[in-house]
CSV table of C-alpha atoms in Angstrom, one decimal:
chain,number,residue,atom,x,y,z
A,23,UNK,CA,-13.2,-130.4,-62.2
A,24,UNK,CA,-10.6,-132.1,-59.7
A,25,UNK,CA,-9.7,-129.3,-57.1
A,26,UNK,CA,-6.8,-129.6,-55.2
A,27,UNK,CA,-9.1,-130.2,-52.2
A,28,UNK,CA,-9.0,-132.3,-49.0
A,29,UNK,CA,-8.9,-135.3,-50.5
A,30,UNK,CA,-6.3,-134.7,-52.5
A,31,UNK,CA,-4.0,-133.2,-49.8
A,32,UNK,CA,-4.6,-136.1,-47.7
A,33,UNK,CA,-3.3,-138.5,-51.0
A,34,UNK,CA,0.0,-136.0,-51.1
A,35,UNK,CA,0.3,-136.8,-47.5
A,36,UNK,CA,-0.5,-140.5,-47.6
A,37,UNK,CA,2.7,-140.3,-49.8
A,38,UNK,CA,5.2,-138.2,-48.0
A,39,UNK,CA,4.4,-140.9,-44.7
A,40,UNK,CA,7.0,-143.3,-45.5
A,41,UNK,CA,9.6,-140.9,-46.4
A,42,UNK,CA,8.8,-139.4,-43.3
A,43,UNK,CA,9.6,-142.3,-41.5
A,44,UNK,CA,12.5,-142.8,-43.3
A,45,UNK,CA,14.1,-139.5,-41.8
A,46,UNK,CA,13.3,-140.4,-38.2
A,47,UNK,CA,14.9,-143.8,-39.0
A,48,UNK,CA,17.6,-141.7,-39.7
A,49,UNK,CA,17.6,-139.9,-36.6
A,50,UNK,CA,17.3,-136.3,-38.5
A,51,UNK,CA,17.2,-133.5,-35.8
A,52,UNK,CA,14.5,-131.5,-35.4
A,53,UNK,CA,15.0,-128.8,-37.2
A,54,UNK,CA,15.8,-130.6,-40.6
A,55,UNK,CA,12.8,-132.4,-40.3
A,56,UNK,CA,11.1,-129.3,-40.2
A,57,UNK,CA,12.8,-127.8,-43.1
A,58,UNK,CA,11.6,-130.9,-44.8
A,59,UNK,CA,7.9,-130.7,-44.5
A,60,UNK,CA,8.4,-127.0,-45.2
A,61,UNK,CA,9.9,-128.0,-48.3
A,62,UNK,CA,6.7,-130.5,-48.8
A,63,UNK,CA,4.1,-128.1,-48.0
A,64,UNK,CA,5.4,-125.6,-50.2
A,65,UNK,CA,6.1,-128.0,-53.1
A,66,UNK,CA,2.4,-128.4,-52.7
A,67,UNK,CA,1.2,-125.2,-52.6
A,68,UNK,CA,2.8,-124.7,-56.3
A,69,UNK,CA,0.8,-127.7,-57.1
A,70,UNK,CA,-1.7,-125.7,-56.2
A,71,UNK,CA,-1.2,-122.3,-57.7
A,72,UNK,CA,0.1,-124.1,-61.3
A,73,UNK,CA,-1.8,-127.1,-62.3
A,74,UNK,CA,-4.8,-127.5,-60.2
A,75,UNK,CA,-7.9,-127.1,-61.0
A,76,UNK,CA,-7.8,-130.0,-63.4
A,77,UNK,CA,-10.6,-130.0,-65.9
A,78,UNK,CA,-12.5,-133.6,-65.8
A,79,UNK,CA,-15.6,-133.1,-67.2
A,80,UNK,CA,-16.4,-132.9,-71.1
A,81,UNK,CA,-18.9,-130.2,-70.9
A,82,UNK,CA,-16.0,-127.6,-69.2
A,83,UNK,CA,-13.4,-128.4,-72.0
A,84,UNK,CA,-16.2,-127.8,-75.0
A,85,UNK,CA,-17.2,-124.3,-73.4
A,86,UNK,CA,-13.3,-123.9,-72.7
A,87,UNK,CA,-12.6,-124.3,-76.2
A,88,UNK,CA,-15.7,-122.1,-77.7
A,89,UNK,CA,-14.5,-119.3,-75.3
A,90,UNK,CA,-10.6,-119.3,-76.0
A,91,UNK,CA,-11.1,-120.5,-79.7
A,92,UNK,CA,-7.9,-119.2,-81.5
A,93,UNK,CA,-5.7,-118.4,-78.2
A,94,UNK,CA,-2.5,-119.1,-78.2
A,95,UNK,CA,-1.2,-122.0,-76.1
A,96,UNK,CA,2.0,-121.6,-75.4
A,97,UNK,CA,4.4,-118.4,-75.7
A,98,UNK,CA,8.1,-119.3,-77.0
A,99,UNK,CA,9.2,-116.1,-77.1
A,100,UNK,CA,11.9,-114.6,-74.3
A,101,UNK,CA,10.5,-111.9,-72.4
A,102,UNK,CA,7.3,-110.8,-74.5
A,103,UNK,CA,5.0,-111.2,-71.3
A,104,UNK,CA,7.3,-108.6,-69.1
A,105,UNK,CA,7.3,-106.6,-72.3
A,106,UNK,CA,3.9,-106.8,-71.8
A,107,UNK,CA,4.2,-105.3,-68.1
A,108,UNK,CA,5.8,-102.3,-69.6
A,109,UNK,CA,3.3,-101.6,-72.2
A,110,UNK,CA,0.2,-102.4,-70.0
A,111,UNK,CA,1.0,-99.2,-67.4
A,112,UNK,CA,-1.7,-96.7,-67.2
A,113,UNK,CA,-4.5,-99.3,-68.7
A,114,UNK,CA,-7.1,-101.1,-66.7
A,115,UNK,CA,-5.3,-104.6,-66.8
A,116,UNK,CA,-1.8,-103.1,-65.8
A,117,UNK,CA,-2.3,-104.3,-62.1
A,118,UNK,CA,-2.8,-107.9,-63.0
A,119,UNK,CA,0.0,-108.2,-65.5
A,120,UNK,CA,2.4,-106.6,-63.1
A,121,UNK,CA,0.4,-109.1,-60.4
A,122,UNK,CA,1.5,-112.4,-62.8
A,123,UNK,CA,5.1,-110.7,-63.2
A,124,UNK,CA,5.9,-110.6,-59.7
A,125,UNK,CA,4.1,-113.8,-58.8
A,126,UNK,CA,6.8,-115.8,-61.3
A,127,UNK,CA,9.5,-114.2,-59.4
A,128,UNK,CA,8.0,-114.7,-55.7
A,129,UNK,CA,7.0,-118.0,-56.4
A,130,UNK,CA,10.0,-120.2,-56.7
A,131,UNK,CA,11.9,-117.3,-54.0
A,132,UNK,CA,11.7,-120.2,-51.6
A,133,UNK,CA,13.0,-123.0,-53.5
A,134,UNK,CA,16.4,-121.4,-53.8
A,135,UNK,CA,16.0,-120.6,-49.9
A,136,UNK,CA,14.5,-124.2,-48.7
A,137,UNK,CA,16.6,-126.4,-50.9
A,138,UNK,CA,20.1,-125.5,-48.8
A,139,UNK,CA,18.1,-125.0,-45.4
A,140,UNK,CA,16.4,-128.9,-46.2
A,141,UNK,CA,19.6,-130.5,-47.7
A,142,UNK,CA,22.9,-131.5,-46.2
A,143,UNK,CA,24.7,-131.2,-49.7
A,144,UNK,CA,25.9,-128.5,-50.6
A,145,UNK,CA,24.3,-126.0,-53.1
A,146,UNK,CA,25.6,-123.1,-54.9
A,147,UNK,CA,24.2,-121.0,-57.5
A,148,UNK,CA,24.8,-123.1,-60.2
A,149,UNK,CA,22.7,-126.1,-59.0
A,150,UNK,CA,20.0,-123.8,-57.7
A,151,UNK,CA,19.6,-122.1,-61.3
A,152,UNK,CA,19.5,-126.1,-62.7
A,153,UNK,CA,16.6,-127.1,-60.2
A,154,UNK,CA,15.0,-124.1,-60.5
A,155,UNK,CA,15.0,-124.3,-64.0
A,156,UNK,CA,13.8,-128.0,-64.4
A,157,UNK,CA,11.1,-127.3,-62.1
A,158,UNK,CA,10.0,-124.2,-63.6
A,159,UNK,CA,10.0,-126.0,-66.5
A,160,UNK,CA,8.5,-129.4,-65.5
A,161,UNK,CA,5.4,-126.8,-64.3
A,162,UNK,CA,5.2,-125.0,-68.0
A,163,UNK,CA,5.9,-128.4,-69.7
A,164,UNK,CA,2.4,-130.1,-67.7
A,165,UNK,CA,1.0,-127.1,-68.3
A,166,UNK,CA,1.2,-127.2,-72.3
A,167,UNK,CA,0.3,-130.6,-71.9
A,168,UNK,CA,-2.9,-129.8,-69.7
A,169,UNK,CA,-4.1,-127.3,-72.6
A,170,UNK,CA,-3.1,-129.5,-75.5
A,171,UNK,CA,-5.2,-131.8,-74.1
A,172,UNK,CA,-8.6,-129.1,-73.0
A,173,UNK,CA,-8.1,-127.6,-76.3
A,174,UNK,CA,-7.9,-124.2,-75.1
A,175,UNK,CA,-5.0,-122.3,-72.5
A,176,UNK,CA,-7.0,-123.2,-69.3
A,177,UNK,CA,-3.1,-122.2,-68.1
A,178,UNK,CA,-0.7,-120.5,-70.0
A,179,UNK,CA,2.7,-121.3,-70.8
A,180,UNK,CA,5.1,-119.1,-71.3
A,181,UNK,CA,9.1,-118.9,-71.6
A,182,UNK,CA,8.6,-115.9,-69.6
A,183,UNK,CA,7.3,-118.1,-66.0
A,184,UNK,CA,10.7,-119.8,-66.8
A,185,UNK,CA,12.8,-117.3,-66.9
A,186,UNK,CA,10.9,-115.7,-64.1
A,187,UNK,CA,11.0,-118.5,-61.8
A,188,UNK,CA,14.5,-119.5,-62.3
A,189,UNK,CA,15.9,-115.8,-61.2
A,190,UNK,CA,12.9,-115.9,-58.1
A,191,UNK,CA,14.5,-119.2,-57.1
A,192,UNK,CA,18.1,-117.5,-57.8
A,193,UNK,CA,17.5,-114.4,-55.4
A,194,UNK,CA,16.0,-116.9,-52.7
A,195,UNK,CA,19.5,-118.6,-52.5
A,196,UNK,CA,21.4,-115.1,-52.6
A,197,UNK,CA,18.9,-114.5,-49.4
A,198,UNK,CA,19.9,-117.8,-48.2
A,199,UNK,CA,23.9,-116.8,-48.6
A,200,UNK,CA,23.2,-113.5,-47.1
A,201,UNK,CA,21.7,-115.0,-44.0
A,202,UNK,CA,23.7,-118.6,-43.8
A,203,UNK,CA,26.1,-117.4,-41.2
A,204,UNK,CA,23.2,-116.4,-38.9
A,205,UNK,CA,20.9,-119.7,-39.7
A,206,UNK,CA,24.3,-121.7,-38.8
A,207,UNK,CA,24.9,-119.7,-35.7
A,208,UNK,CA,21.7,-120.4,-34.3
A,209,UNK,CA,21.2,-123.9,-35.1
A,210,UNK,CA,24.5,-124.3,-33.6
A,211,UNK,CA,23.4,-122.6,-30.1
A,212,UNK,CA,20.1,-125.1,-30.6
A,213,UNK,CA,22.3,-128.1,-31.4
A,214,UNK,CA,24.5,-127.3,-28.0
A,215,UNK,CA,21.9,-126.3,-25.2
């Protein structure tokens, strides 16, 4: 089982070096670099949370696949898991669905807040909704491929993370527009003492 452990922080970081250098070629000020590796540590921590561990060894797949034998991979259809959320309250597993519902909305919260704070271009909430949505999807499309490959839904996917993620993301940047004029106030008191 490949864990996303010391070593392989330290090969994430191996990797981000050069771009790093690029932005102090650049002269980026302080606080952008900042917002970057923010951006990079928590583009890691999905990592994480999504696709690690990664199943290596034969003997973990075959057990995988005797346990889950018959379990879906993949569900295609819109908003049966928070259907699920509804119809879960009062029973002993209500907590963690309602845990997994919120987590898909937390979790790509500060994409649609970092993006704009790292990035001189201009966002809005159409290009937020787009990344948020590739990404969400890029996650749920490795994941598929992950459990096509085990045998077995070692991770789920599930049109409901999507859709999930994507409005997370979308409330992040509405926090972002709700606090932009204070963010740009203070960066420009930093910029000018």
């Amino acid at each position: 089982m490949l864990r996303f452990n010391m070593l392989v922080g330290v090969i994430f970081t191996v990797l981000y070096i050069p771009y790093f250098i690029f932005m102090l070629r650049k002269k980026y000020n302080i606080e952008k670099l900042i917002f970057n590796i923010t951006l990079y540590i928590y583009f890691l921590f999905v990592l994480r949370l999504t696709l690690f561990p990664i199943l290596i060894q034969k003997e973990a797949m075959e057990s995988g696949r005797i346990l889950f034998k018959g379990d879906p991979l993949i569900n295609l259809i819109p908003f049966n898991t928070l259907k699920e959320v509804f119809t879960q309250y009062g029973t002993p597993s209500f907590e963690s669905t309602l845990f997994q519902a919120c987590g898909n909305f937390i979790m790509l919260m500060p994409l649609g807040f970092l993006l704009p704070l790292t990035f001189s271009k201009k966002f809005n909430w159409k290009s937020i909704l787009c990344i948020s949505f590739l990404f969400s999807f890029s996650i749920e499309l490795i994941q598929f491929i992950q459990n096509s490959f085990y045998g077995f839904p070692n991770r789920f996917s599930d049109i409901d993370d999507i859709i999930s993620n994507t409005i997370g993301a979308l409330i992040g940047y509405v926090i972002y527009r709700i606090f932009e004029p204070l963010i740009n106030k203070l960066l420009l008191q930093r910029s000018t003492c």
